[in-house]
Coordinates of C-alpha atoms and ligand atoms in Angstrom, one line a residue:
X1 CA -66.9 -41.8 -3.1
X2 CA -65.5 -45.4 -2.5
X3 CA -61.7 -43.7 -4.3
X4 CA -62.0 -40.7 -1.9
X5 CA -63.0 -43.0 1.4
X6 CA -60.8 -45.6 0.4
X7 CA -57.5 -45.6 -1.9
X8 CA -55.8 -48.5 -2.0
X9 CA -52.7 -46.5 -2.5
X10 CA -53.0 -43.8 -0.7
X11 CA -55.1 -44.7 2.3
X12 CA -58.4 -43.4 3.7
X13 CA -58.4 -39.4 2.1
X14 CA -61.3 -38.3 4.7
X15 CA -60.6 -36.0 7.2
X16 CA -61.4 -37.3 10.2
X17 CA -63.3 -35.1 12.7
X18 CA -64.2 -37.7 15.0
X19 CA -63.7 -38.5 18.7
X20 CA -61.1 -41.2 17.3
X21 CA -59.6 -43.4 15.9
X22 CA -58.7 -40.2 14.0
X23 CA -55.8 -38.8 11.3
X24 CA -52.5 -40.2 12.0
X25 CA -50.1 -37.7 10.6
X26 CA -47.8 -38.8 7.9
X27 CA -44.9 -38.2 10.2
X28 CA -46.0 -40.8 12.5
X29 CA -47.0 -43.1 9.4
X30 CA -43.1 -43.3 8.3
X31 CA -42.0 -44.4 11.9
X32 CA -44.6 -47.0 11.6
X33 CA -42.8 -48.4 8.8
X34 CA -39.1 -48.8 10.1
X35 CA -37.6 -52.1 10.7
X36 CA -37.6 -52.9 14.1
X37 CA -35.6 -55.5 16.5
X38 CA -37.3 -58.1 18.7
X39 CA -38.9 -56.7 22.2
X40 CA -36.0 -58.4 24.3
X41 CA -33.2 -56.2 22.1
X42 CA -31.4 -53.1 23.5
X43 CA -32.9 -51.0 21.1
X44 CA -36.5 -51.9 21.9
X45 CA -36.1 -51.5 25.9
X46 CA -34.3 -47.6 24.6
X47 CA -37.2 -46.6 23.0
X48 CA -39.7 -48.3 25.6
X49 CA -38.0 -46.1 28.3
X50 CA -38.2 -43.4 26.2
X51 CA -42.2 -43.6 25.7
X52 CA -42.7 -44.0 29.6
X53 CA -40.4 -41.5 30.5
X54 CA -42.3 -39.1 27.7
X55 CA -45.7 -40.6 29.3
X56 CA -44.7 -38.9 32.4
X57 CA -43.8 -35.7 31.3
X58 CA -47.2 -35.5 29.4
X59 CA -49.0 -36.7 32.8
X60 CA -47.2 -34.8 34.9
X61 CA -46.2 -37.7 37.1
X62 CA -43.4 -39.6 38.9
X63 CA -45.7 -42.6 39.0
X64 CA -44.8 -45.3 36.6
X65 CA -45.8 -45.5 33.0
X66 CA -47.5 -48.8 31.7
X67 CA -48.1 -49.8 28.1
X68 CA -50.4 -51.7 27.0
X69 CA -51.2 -54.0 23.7
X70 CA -54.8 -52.9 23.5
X71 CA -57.2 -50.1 23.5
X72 CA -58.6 -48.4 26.5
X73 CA -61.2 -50.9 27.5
X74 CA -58.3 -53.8 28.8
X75 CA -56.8 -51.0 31.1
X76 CA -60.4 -50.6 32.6
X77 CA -60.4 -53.7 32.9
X78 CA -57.1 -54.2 34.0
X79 CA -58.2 -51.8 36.9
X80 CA -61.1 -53.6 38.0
X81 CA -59.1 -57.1 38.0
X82 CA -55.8 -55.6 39.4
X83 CA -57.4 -53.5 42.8
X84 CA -60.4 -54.8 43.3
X85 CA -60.4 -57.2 46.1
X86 CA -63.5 -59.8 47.1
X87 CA -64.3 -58.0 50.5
X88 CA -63.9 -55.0 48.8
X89 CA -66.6 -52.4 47.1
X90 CA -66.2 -50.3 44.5
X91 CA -67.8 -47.2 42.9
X92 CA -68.2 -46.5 39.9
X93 CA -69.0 -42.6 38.8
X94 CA -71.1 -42.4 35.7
X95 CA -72.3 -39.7 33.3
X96 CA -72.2 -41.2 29.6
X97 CA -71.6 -44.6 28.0
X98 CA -67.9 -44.8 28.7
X99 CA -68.7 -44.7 32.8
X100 CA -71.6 -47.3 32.5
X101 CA -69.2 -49.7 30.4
X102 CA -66.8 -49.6 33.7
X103 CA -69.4 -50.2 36.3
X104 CA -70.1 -53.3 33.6
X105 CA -66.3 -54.5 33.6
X106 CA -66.7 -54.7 37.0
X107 CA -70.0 -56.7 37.6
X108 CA -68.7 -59.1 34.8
X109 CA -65.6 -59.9 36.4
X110 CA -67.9 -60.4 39.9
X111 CA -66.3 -57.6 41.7
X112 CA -69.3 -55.7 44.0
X113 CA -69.7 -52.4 42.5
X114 CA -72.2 -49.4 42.6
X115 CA -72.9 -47.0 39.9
X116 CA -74.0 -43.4 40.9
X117 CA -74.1 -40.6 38.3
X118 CA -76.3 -37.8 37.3
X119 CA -78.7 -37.2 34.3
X120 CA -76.5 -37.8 31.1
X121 CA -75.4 -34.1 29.9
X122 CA -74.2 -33.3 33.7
X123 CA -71.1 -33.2 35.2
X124 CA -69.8 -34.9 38.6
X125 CA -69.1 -31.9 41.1
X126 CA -67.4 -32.0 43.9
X127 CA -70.3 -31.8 46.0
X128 CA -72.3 -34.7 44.2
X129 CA -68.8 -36.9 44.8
X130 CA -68.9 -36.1 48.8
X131 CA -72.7 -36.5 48.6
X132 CA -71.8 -40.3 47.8
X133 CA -68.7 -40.9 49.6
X134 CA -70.2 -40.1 52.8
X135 CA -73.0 -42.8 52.5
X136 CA -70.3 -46.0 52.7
X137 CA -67.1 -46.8 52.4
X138 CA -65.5 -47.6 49.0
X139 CA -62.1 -49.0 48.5
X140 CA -62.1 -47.7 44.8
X141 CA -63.4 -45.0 42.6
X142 CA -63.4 -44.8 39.0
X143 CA -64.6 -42.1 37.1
X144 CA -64.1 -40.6 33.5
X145 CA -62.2 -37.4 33.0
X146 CA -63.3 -36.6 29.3
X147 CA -66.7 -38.7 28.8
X148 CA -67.1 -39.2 24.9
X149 CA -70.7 -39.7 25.0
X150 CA -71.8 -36.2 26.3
X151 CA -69.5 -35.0 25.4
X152 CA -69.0 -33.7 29.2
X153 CA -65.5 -32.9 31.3
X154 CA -65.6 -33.8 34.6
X155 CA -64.0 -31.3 37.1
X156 CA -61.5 -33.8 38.0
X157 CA -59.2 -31.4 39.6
X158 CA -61.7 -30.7 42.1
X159 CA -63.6 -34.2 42.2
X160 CA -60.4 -36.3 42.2
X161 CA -58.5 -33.9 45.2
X162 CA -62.0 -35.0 47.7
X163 CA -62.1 -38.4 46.6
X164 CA -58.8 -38.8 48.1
X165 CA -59.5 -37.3 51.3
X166 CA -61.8 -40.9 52.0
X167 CA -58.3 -42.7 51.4
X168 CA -59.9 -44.7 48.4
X169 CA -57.9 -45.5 45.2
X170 CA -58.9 -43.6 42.2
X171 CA -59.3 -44.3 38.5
X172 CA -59.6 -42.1 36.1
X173 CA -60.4 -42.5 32.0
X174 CA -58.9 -39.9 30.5
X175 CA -59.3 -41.7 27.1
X176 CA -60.3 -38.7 25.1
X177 CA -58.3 -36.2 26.5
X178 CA -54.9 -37.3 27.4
X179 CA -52.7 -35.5 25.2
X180 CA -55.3 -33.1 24.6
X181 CA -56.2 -31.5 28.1
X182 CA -54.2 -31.2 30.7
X183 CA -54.1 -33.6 33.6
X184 CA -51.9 -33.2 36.4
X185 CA -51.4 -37.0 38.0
X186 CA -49.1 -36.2 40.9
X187 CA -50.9 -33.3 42.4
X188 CA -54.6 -34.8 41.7
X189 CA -53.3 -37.9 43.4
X190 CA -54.7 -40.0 41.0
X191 CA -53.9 -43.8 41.2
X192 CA -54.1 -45.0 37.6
X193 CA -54.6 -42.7 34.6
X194 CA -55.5 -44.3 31.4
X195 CA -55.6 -43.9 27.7
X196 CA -55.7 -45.2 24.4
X197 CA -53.7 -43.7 21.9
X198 CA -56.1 -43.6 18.7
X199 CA -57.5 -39.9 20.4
X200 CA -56.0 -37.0 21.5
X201 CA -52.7 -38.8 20.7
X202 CA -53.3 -39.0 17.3
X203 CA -51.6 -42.7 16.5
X204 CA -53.3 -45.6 15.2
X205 CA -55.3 -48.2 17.3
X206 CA -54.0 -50.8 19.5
X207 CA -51.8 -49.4 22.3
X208 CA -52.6 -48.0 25.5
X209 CA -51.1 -46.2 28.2
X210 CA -51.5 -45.6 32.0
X211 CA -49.5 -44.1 35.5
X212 CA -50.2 -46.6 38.0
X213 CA -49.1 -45.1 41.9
X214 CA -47.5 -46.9 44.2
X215 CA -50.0 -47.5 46.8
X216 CA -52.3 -49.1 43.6
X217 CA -49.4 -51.3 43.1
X218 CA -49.3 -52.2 46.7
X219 CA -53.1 -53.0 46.9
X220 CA -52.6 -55.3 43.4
X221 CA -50.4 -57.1 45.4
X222 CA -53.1 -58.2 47.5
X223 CA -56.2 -58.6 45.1
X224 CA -56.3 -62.4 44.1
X225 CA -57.0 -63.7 41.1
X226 CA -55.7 -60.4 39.1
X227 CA -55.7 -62.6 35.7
X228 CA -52.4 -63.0 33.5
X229 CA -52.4 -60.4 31.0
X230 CA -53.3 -57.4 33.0
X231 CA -51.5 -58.1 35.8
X232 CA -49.9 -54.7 37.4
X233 CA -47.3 -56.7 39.1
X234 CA -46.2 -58.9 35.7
X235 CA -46.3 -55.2 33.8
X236 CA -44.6 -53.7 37.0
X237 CA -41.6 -56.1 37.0
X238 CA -41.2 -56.2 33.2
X239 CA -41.2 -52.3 33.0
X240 CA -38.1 -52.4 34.9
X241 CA -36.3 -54.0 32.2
X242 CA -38.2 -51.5 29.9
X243 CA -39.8 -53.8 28.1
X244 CA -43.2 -55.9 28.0
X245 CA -44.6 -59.2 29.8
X246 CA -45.3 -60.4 26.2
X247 CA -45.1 -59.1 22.5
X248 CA -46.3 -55.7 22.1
X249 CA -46.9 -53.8 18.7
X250 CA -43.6 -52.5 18.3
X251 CA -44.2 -50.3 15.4
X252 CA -46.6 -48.8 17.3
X253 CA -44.3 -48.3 20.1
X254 CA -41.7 -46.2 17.9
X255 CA -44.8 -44.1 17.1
X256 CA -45.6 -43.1 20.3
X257 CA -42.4 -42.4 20.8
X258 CA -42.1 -40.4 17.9
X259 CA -45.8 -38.6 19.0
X260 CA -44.1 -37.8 22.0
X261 CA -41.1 -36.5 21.3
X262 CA -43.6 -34.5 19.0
X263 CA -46.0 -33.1 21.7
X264 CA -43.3 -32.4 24.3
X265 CA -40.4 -31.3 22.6
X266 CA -42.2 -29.9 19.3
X267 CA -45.8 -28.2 19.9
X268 CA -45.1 -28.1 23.6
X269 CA -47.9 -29.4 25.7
X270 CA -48.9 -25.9 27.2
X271 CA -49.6 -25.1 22.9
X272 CA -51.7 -28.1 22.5
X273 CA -53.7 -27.7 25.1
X274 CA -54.4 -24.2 24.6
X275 CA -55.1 -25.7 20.9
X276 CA -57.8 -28.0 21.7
X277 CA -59.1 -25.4 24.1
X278 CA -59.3 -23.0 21.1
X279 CA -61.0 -26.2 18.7
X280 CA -63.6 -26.7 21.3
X281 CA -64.3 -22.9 22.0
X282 CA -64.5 -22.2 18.3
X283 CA -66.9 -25.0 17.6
X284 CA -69.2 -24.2 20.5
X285 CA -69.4 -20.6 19.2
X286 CA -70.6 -22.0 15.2
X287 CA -73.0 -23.9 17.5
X288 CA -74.2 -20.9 18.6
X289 CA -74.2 -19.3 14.7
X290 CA -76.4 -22.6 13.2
X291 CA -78.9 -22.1 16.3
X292 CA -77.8 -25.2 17.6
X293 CA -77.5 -26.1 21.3
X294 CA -74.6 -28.0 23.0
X295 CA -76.1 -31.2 24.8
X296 CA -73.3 -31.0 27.9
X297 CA -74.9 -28.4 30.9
X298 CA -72.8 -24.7 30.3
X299 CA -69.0 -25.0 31.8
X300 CA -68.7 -28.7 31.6
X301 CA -68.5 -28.9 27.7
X302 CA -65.3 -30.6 26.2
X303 CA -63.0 -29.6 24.3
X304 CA -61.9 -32.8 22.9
X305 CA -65.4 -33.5 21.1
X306 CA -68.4 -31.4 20.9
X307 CA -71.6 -33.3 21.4
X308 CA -74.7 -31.0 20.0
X309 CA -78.2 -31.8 20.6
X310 CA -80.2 -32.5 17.7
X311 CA -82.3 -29.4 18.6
X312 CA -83.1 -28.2 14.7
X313 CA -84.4 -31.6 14.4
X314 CA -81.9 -32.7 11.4
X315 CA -81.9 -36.0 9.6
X316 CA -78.4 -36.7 11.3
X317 CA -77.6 -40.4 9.2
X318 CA -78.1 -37.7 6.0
X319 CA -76.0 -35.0 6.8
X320 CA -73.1 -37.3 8.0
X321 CA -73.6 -38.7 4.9
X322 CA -73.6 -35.6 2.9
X323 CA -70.4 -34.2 4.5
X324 CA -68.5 -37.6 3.8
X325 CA -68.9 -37.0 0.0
X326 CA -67.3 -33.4 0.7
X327 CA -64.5 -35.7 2.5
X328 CA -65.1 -34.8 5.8
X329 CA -66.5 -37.7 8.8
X330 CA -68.4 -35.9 11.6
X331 CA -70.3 -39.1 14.0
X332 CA -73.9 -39.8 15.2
X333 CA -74.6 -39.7 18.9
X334 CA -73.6 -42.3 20.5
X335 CA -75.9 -45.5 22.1
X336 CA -78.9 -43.8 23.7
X337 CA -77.9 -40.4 21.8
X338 CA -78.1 -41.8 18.0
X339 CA -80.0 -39.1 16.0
X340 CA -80.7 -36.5 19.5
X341 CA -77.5 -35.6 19.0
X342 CA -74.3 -35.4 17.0
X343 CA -70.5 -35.1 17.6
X344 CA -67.8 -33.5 16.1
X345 CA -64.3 -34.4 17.5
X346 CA -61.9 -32.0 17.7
X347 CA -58.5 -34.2 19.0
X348 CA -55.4 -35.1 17.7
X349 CA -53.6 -33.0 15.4
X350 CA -56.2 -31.3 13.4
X351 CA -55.7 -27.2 14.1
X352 CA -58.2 -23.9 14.2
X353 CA -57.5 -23.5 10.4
X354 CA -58.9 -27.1 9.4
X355 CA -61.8 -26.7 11.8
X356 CA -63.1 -23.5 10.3
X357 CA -63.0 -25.5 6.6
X358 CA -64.8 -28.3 7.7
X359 CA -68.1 -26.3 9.5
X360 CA -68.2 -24.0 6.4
X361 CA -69.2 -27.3 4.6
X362 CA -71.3 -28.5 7.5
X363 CA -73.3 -24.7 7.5
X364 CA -73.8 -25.5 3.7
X365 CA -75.8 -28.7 4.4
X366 CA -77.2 -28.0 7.1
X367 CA -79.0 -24.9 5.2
X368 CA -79.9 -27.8 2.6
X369 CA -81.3 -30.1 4.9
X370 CA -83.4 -27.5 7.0
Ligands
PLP401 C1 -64.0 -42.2 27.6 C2 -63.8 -43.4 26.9 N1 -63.4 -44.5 27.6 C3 -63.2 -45.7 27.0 C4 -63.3 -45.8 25.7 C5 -63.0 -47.2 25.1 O1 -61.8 -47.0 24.4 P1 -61.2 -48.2 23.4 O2 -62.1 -48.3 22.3 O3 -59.9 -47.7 23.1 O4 -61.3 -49.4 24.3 C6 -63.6 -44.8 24.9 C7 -63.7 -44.9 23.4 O5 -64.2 -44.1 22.7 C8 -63.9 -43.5 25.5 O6 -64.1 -42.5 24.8

C-alpha cells in the first residue's frame, strides 16, 4: 500500500476522487518544472497577463483578474478585510462548513457580521435571500456558489441577480466549481469571484484566483485598515504591470496558464461543463443503484462533488479504506457530517470513463461491508 500511495519516484499513484486537492495531469506537471525568470522580468508579466486575461474568459467577465499566493481561505479573507468598513454590516449566507468559516473570517477580523442560512442539505433561494435582505440593510453579502460540505449548489444566478437589487456588494465562493460549472460574473453582477486552483482547476495547491468589480475596488478604497498582503488596491496597482505586490509561485503561475490555455482553447468550457454535469448526473444515478440517498435536498445537488448520506448505515473510515488499497481515495463527510455521510468528488480532469471504474470497485465493497 505505502508503494501504491506513495512512490518516491513516481509520485502519489491513487486516483484521486476527492473534492481537491485532486490529480494534476502530467501535462501540467511538465510546465511546473520549466526554468523560470524572476517576477519583475518580461517574461513573467506575459504569462501573468496571459492567466488573467484566460481568468476572464473562464468567468465571463471584464472585471479584473487577481492572483493570489494562497488557497481560497486568504481571498475570503481578503474580502472581509478589503470591503468591510467599521460602520458597516455584513451578511454572511451559510449552508455548509465553507459559509460558517466566512461568517468566522469576519468576526475574527472584528468586522459586524450576521450569519443566516438554512438547515445544512438546503439551498439559498431566492426568496430566503429577499426574506433577509428586507429585514436591515447590509453593505456586503457573501455567499458560497458550490458548498463542499453538502455538497449543495446555490442558485446563484437567481440569488446573486436579487441581492443586487439592495445595492450591496456581493461575494461569492466558487471554490469548488470554478472551472467546473459555469458562472457568468458580468451578468450576475457579482463583485468578487473567488477560487483556489487545487479543484475544478485541476493544478496543485497554493494559488488563488478572483474578478474583483470596480465599485468593490472603489469601496476598498475607503475601508481602513485593509492589512498589507491582501490589499485590493496593492494587487490592483501591481496587476497593471501584470505582475504581483510580492513573490508569487511562479511555476505555479505557468501552470495555470497552461490549465487555461487547456480549458479554453482545448476542451472548450461549454465541454467541461457539460462534463462535470454528466460526472455529477452519473454518480447520483449509481446512488440511486446502491440504495443510497443524496444528503443535498432534489435540484440543488452538485455536480462538482456528490455528498451521500450514510443511509445504509456503512462503516465509512472502512470502506475509504478498502477502496484506497484498490487505488482509489473517495473522503469522509466533512466536520459535523464525518461518518452520516460521504463524498465523492467529481472535479478537475477526471472523465465519465474513469468514474464508471472507480464505483464498480466502490459497489464491490460496499456489497462486502453490508
Ligand atoms: C467552498 C469552499 N470554500 C473555501 C474552501 C477553502 O479552500 P482552501 O483550502 O483553498 O483555502 C474550500 C475548501 O475545500 C471550499 O470547498
Amino acid at each position: 500500500m505505502t508503494d501504491v500511495h506513495f512512490n518516491k519516484e513516481k509520485g502519489s499513484q491513487l486516483t484521486l476522487f476527492t473534492p481537491g486537492p485532486v490529480h494534476v495531469p502530467e501535462r501540467v506537471l511538465k510546465e511546473l518544472s520549466k526554468p523560470n525568470d524572476t517576477h519583475r522580468s518580461k517574461p513573467y508579466s506575459e504569462m501573468h497577463q496571459i492567466a488573467t486575461e484566460g481568468l476572464q474568459r473562464l468567468l465571463d467577465t471584464k472585471n479584473e483578474c487577481l492572483i493570489f499566493t494562497s488557497s481560497a481561505t486568504g481571498v475570503m479573507e481578503a474580502c472581509v478585510r478589503n470591503l468591510i468598513n467599521d460602520d458597516d454590516k455584513a451578511l454572511f449566507l451559510s449552508i455548509g462548513a465553507f459559509g460558517d468559516r466566512w461568517y468566522d473570517i469576519g468576526i475574527s477580523n472584528g468586522k459586524n457580521g450576521i450569519k443566516e442560512g438554512v438547515e445544512w442539505g438546503h439551498a439559498i433561494t431566492g426568496e430566503f435571500a429577499k426574506e433577509v435582505m428586507d429585514r436591515d440593510n447590509y453593505s456586503v453579502v457573501f455567499i458560497q456558489s458550490n458548498e463542499t460540505s453538502t455538497g449543495v449548489y446555490n442558485p446563484v444566478d437567481k440569488v446573486v441577480p436579487i441581492l443586487k437589487d439592495y445595492g450591496t456588494l456581493v461575494c461569492v465562493d466558487a471554490t469548488s466549481s470554478m472551472a467546473g460549472v459555469k458562472v457568468e460574473v458580468d451578468k450576475l453582477g457579482i463583485d468578487v469571484c473567488l477560487a483556489s486552483v487545487q479543484k475544478c482547476f485541476a493544478l496543485p495547491p497554493g494559488l488563488a484566483v478572483c474578478s474583483v468589480s470596480d465599485a468593490a475596488f472603489e469601496k476598498a478604497e475607503k475601508v481602513k485598515n485593509r492589512g498589507f498582503y491582501f490589499d485590493f488596491i496593492g494587487l490592483k496597482k501591481r496587476n497593471a504591470k501584470h505582475q504581483t505586490p510580492t513573490t508569487p509561485p511562479i511555476p505555479q503561475i505557468r501552470g495555470l496558464t497552461a490549465q487555461l490555455d487547456y480549458i479554453l482553447n482545448e476542451e472548450g468550457l461549454e465541454k467541461r461543463f457539460e462534463r462535470h454535469e454528466q460526472l455529477g448526473r452519473r454518480t447520483r444515478e449509481w446512488v440511486h443503484e446502491m440504495n443510497l440517498k443524496m444528503f443535498p435536498e432534489k435540484g440543488y445537488e452538485s455536480n462538482t462533488v456528490s455528498t451521500i448520506s450514510n443511509s445504509l448505515n456503512l462503516d465509512i473510515p472502512k470502506m475509504v479504506s478498502m477502496l484506497l488499497e484498490k487505488g482509489y481515495r473517495i473522503v469522509n463527510g466533512y466536520g459535523n457530517l464525518v461518518n452520516k455521510t460521504f463524498r465523492i468528488g467529481h472535479m478537475g480532469e477526471i472523465n465519465l470513463n474513469d468514474l464508471e471504474k472507480m464505483l464498480k470497485v466502490l459497489t464491490e465493497i460496499i456489497k462486502e461491508l453490508k
